[in-house]
Short mmCIF file of C-alpha atoms and ligand atoms in Angstrom, two decimals:
data_model
loop_
_atom_site.label_atom_id
_atom_site.label_comp_id
_atom_site.label_asym_id
_atom_site.label_seq_id
_atom_site.Cartn_x
_atom_site.Cartn_y
_atom_site.Cartn_z
CA UNK A 6 -20.66 -18.13 -5.61
CA UNK A 7 -21.31 -17.38 -9.26
CA UNK A 8 -23.32 -14.78 -11.17
CA UNK A 9 -23.75 -13.98 -14.85
CA UNK A 10 -22.55 -10.40 -15.31
CA UNK A 11 -22.39 -8.73 -18.72
CA UNK A 12 -22.99 -12.16 -20.29
CA UNK A 13 -20.03 -13.81 -18.51
CA UNK A 14 -20.14 -16.12 -15.47
CA UNK A 15 -18.03 -14.58 -12.71
CA UNK A 16 -16.89 -16.24 -9.49
CA UNK A 17 -17.11 -14.15 -6.33
CA UNK A 18 -17.32 -14.32 -2.55
CA UNK A 19 -19.58 -12.20 -0.34
CA UNK A 20 -19.09 -12.40 3.43
CA UNK A 21 -20.18 -10.38 6.46
CA UNK A 22 -22.17 -7.19 7.04
CA UNK A 23 -21.40 -3.50 7.30
CA UNK A 24 -19.42 -1.16 5.04
CA UNK A 25 -18.99 -2.88 1.67
CA UNK A 26 -15.40 -3.56 0.63
CA UNK A 27 -14.70 -4.82 -2.89
CA UNK A 28 -11.25 -6.34 -3.46
CA UNK A 29 -9.84 -6.41 -7.02
CA UNK A 30 -6.91 -8.73 -7.66
CA UNK A 31 -3.56 -8.32 -9.43
CA UNK A 32 -2.17 -9.82 -12.65
CA UNK A 33 -2.15 -12.82 -13.20
CA UNK A 34 -3.81 -13.94 -9.98
CA UNK A 35 -7.32 -14.42 -8.62
CA UNK A 36 -9.60 -13.51 -5.74
CA UNK A 37 -7.75 -16.10 -3.60
CA UNK A 38 -4.98 -13.54 -3.07
CA UNK A 39 -7.30 -11.67 -0.70
CA UNK A 40 -7.82 -14.52 1.80
CA UNK A 41 -5.82 -12.78 4.59
CA UNK A 42 -8.01 -9.68 4.20
CA UNK A 43 -11.30 -11.63 4.02
CA UNK A 44 -10.40 -13.49 7.22
CA UNK A 45 -9.48 -10.30 9.06
CA UNK A 46 -12.41 -8.13 7.95
CA UNK A 47 -15.43 -10.39 7.44
CA UNK A 48 -16.62 -9.92 11.04
CA UNK A 49 -16.73 -6.12 10.79
CA UNK A 50 -17.49 -5.37 7.11
CA UNK A 51 -19.21 -6.81 4.06
CA UNK A 52 -16.27 -8.21 2.13
CA UNK A 53 -16.61 -8.99 -1.58
CA UNK A 54 -13.89 -10.52 -3.75
CA UNK A 55 -14.27 -11.43 -7.40
CA UNK A 56 -12.35 -13.19 -10.13
CA UNK A 57 -12.01 -10.85 -13.08
CA UNK A 58 -13.06 -12.46 -16.39
CA UNK A 59 -10.42 -14.97 -17.49
CA UNK A 60 -9.26 -15.71 -13.91
CA UNK A 61 -10.00 -18.15 -11.10
CA UNK A 62 -13.57 -19.42 -11.22
CA UNK A 63 -14.75 -16.90 -13.81
CA UNK A 64 -15.31 -17.81 -17.43
CA UNK A 65 -12.65 -17.07 -20.00
CA UNK A 66 -13.63 -15.42 -23.26
CA UNK A 67 -11.20 -14.70 -26.04
CA UNK A 68 -11.13 -11.01 -26.92
CA UNK A 69 -9.08 -7.89 -26.32
CA UNK A 70 -10.88 -6.76 -23.16
CA UNK A 71 -9.99 -3.45 -21.57
CA UNK A 72 -9.69 -2.43 -17.95
CA UNK A 73 -12.98 -0.56 -18.48
CA UNK A 74 -14.59 -3.97 -19.19
CA UNK A 75 -13.16 -5.26 -15.89
CA UNK A 76 -14.55 -2.17 -14.11
CA UNK A 77 -17.96 -2.66 -15.77
CA UNK A 78 -17.98 -6.26 -14.47
CA UNK A 79 -17.26 -5.03 -10.94
CA UNK A 80 -20.16 -2.58 -11.17
CA UNK A 81 -22.36 -5.28 -12.75
CA UNK A 82 -21.68 -7.49 -9.73
CA UNK A 83 -22.61 -4.64 -7.35
CA UNK A 84 -25.84 -4.11 -9.31
CA UNK A 85 -26.56 -7.85 -9.06
CA UNK A 86 -26.03 -7.68 -5.28
CA UNK A 87 -28.07 -4.45 -4.92
CA UNK A 88 -25.13 -2.41 -3.58
CA UNK A 89 -25.03 1.30 -4.42
CA UNK A 90 -21.56 2.26 -3.15
CA UNK A 91 -18.44 0.54 -1.89
CA UNK A 92 -14.85 0.98 -0.81
CA UNK A 93 -12.74 -0.42 -3.68
CA UNK A 94 -9.38 -1.95 -2.89
CA UNK A 95 -7.24 -2.74 -5.93
CA UNK A 96 -3.69 -4.08 -6.02
CA UNK A 97 -1.60 -3.32 -9.09
CA UNK A 98 -3.81 -4.30 -12.07
CA UNK A 99 -6.64 -4.09 -9.54
CA UNK A 100 -5.52 -0.49 -8.92
CA UNK A 101 -5.65 0.27 -12.66
CA UNK A 102 -9.23 -1.05 -12.53
CA UNK A 103 -9.97 1.26 -9.58
CA UNK A 104 -8.84 4.22 -11.73
CA UNK A 105 -11.33 3.10 -14.35
CA UNK A 106 -14.05 2.94 -11.67
CA UNK A 107 -13.17 6.51 -10.57
CA UNK A 108 -13.28 7.68 -14.18
CA UNK A 109 -16.58 6.07 -15.20
CA UNK A 110 -18.51 5.22 -12.03
CA UNK A 111 -17.48 7.91 -9.51
CA UNK A 112 -20.97 7.93 -7.95
CA UNK A 113 -20.48 4.27 -6.90
CA UNK A 114 -17.15 4.96 -5.18
CA UNK A 115 -17.24 5.68 -1.44
CA UNK A 116 -13.47 5.43 -0.93
CA UNK A 117 -10.47 3.80 -2.60
CA UNK A 118 -7.35 1.89 -1.63
CA UNK A 119 -4.58 1.87 -4.25
CA UNK A 120 -2.09 -0.85 -3.34
CA UNK A 121 1.21 -1.42 -5.16
CA UNK A 122 0.05 0.31 -8.30
CA UNK A 123 0.85 3.31 -10.50
CA UNK A 124 -1.06 6.06 -12.32
CA UNK A 125 1.09 6.24 -15.47
CA UNK A 126 0.23 4.37 -18.66
CA UNK A 127 2.78 1.92 -20.09
CA UNK A 128 5.79 3.34 -21.92
CA UNK A 129 6.53 2.04 -25.45
CA UNK A 130 9.17 -0.19 -23.87
CA UNK A 131 6.63 -1.41 -21.33
CA UNK A 132 4.14 -2.23 -24.11
CA UNK A 133 6.82 -4.18 -25.99
CA UNK A 134 7.47 -6.12 -22.78
CA UNK A 135 3.75 -6.98 -22.56
CA UNK A 136 3.80 -8.26 -26.15
CA UNK A 137 6.80 -10.45 -25.36
CA UNK A 138 5.13 -11.83 -22.26
CA UNK A 139 1.89 -12.54 -24.16
CA UNK A 140 3.88 -14.56 -26.66
CA UNK A 141 5.51 -16.54 -23.84
CA UNK A 142 2.08 -17.23 -22.30
CA UNK A 143 0.83 -18.43 -25.69
CA UNK A 144 3.89 -20.58 -26.47
CA UNK A 145 4.80 -21.93 -23.04
CA UNK A 146 1.75 -21.47 -20.81
CA UNK A 147 1.21 -20.15 -17.30
CA UNK A 148 4.15 -21.97 -15.73
CA UNK A 149 6.65 -19.90 -17.75
CA UNK A 150 4.75 -16.78 -16.68
CA UNK A 151 4.99 -17.89 -13.03
CA UNK A 152 8.77 -18.22 -13.39
CA UNK A 153 8.98 -14.70 -14.81
CA UNK A 154 6.53 -13.07 -12.42
CA UNK A 155 7.42 -14.51 -9.01
CA UNK A 156 10.65 -12.47 -8.64
CA UNK A 157 8.62 -9.35 -9.56
CA UNK A 158 5.74 -10.14 -7.21
CA UNK A 159 7.56 -11.18 -4.05
CA UNK A 160 10.44 -9.60 -2.11
CA UNK A 161 13.74 -11.55 -2.14
CA UNK A 162 13.37 -12.20 1.62
CA UNK A 163 9.89 -13.70 1.04
CA UNK A 164 11.23 -15.95 -1.74
CA UNK A 165 14.08 -17.08 0.52
CA UNK A 166 12.17 -17.60 3.76
CA UNK A 167 8.59 -18.44 2.79
CA UNK A 168 8.52 -21.31 0.28
CA UNK A 169 4.86 -22.04 1.07
CA UNK A 170 3.89 -18.52 0.08
CA UNK A 171 5.88 -18.76 -3.14
CA UNK A 172 4.10 -22.03 -3.94
CA UNK A 173 0.70 -20.51 -3.16
CA UNK A 174 1.36 -17.65 -5.60
CA UNK A 175 2.69 -20.08 -8.24
CA UNK A 176 -0.48 -22.19 -7.94
CA UNK A 177 -2.67 -19.12 -8.35
CA UNK A 178 -0.80 -18.21 -11.56
CA UNK A 179 -0.99 -21.80 -12.85
CA UNK A 180 -4.78 -21.67 -12.46
CA UNK A 181 -5.00 -18.66 -14.79
CA UNK A 182 -5.66 -19.74 -18.40
CA UNK A 183 -3.16 -18.44 -20.96
CA UNK A 184 -6.02 -16.63 -22.69
CA UNK A 185 -6.75 -14.74 -19.46
CA UNK A 186 -3.07 -13.84 -19.09
CA UNK A 187 -2.88 -12.54 -22.67
CA UNK A 188 -6.12 -10.56 -22.25
CA UNK A 189 -4.72 -8.90 -19.10
CA UNK A 190 -1.52 -7.96 -20.90
CA UNK A 191 -3.43 -6.40 -23.80
CA UNK A 192 -5.74 -4.57 -21.38
CA UNK A 193 -2.85 -3.19 -19.33
CA UNK A 194 -0.89 -2.13 -22.42
CA UNK A 195 -3.94 -0.24 -23.71
CA UNK A 196 -4.84 1.45 -20.43
CA UNK A 197 -5.01 5.24 -20.43
CA UNK A 198 -2.71 7.40 -18.37
CA UNK A 199 -4.39 8.29 -15.07
CA UNK A 200 -2.05 11.03 -13.87
CA UNK A 201 -4.53 13.79 -14.80
CA UNK A 202 -7.21 11.98 -12.86
CA UNK A 203 -5.28 12.09 -9.58
CA UNK A 204 -6.02 15.71 -8.63
CA UNK A 205 -9.70 15.15 -9.48
CA UNK A 206 -10.18 12.28 -7.03
CA UNK A 207 -12.36 13.59 -4.22
CA UNK A 208 -13.06 10.44 -2.22
CA UNK A 209 -11.01 9.30 0.81
CA UNK A 210 -7.91 7.50 -0.48
CA UNK A 211 -5.39 5.17 1.10
CA UNK A 212 -2.21 4.28 -0.79
CA UNK A 213 -0.27 1.21 0.31
CA UNK A 214 3.02 -0.09 -1.02
CA UNK A 215 5.56 -2.73 -0.09
CA UNK A 216 8.91 -1.12 0.72
CA UNK A 217 10.68 -3.55 -1.63
CA UNK A 218 8.16 -3.43 -4.47
CA UNK A 219 10.16 -3.61 -7.72
CA UNK A 220 7.14 -3.77 -10.07
CA UNK A 221 5.58 -0.51 -8.85
CA UNK A 222 8.23 1.07 -6.59
CA UNK A 223 7.49 3.32 -3.60
CA UNK A 224 8.22 6.43 -5.75
CA UNK A 225 5.09 5.65 -7.82
CA UNK A 226 2.98 5.63 -4.68
CA UNK A 227 4.55 8.89 -3.46
CA UNK A 228 3.71 10.45 -6.82
CA UNK A 229 0.05 9.48 -6.38
CA UNK A 230 -0.04 10.53 -2.72
CA UNK A 231 1.37 13.98 -3.61
CA UNK A 232 -1.45 14.57 -6.08
CA UNK A 233 -4.61 12.94 -4.71
CA UNK A 234 -6.12 15.48 -2.28
CA UNK A 235 -5.93 14.25 1.32
CA UNK A 236 -4.51 10.84 0.43
CA UNK A 237 -2.69 8.83 3.09
CA UNK A 238 0.42 6.84 2.14
CA UNK A 239 1.57 3.83 4.15
CA UNK A 240 4.71 1.87 3.22
CA UNK A 241 4.89 -1.72 4.36
CA UNK A 242 8.29 -2.99 5.52
CA UNK A 243 9.62 -6.35 4.36
CA UNK A 244 7.12 -6.64 1.55
CA UNK A 245 7.45 -6.62 -2.23
CA UNK A 246 4.65 -6.14 -4.76
CA UNK A 247 2.14 -8.51 -3.12
CA UNK A 248 2.22 -6.57 0.15
CA UNK A 249 -1.20 -7.86 1.25
CA UNK A 250 0.02 -11.48 1.16
CA UNK A 251 3.60 -10.90 2.30
CA UNK A 252 2.75 -8.74 5.32
CA UNK A 253 -0.97 -9.25 5.96
CA UNK A 254 -0.88 -7.88 9.52
CA UNK A 255 0.66 -4.55 8.51
CA UNK A 256 -1.55 -4.34 5.41
CA UNK A 257 -4.71 -5.11 7.38
CA UNK A 258 -3.77 -2.71 10.15
CA UNK A 259 -3.40 0.16 7.66
CA UNK A 260 -6.69 -0.80 6.02
CA UNK A 261 -8.56 -1.08 9.31
CA UNK A 262 -7.23 2.30 10.49
CA UNK A 263 -8.40 3.87 7.21
CA UNK A 264 -11.84 2.23 7.48
CA UNK A 265 -12.16 3.43 11.08
CA UNK A 266 -11.45 7.01 9.96
CA UNK A 267 -14.18 6.73 7.31
CA UNK A 268 -16.69 6.23 10.11
CA UNK A 269 -15.59 9.32 12.11
C1 MLT B 320 0.14 -6.68 -11.35
O1 MLT B 320 0.65 -7.10 -10.31
O2 MLT B 320 -1.08 -6.58 -11.49
C2 MLT B 320 1.07 -6.34 -12.48
O3 MLT B 320 2.40 -6.45 -12.06
C3 MLT B 320 0.80 -4.98 -13.02
C4 MLT B 320 1.61 -4.63 -14.22
O4 MLT B 320 2.26 -5.50 -14.81
O5 MLT B 320 1.59 -3.45 -14.61
#
């Protein structure tokens, strides 16, 4: 499905009825990464996935967008669909977007799931790394980015044993225009630090992380769990950064348990 939100055509899916779940994807992927969650939850919840601007089926516009723009698009889509509040599930860059939602649209947030993400802003070294990667995307395109990112996104055991999954992730990256990749990198480099926000989060919070995540290691999730009041932390064995794809059963089980508790 498509809708024009904030002047940009965005691709999204909207399945099922019940509590609204909005899934926000990682860098440099698309809403397709959430297929295992859509399949598992569409019979019990209203499940929405969207392609952030510059990804998947959404239009690409050349500018230095911020994560606040991504968050405003998510809210614009909810307005379009007539939804007041939702549970927001963001993985990595999707998690950074969830922080922006908590900062600017707290009244729309029923609960949050922060998967394989971190609260800290980029260090100077991290920002320099983003600049280098943007240059590679510009010079060599998405395939060079896929080569760089796959070892960061997937656990070594996944890369060794699940070639189909590796290919699926590569294809998702190849479908992301270089302009979208560069815009993400600029947005992530410019994102504010969210550590002060953590103690102010009052909604129910689930934190999920792959045990072998090298991009946002378990310690980052522990840091968030220690500060967000009442947050639950679940680590997912035999998963790297893309824990929802690598171990969908464990990821979905943790999510379903959290959603069940929201109803009690
Ligand atoms: C992501 O998976 O969204 C990225 O690894 C996040 C980042 O580079 O900070």
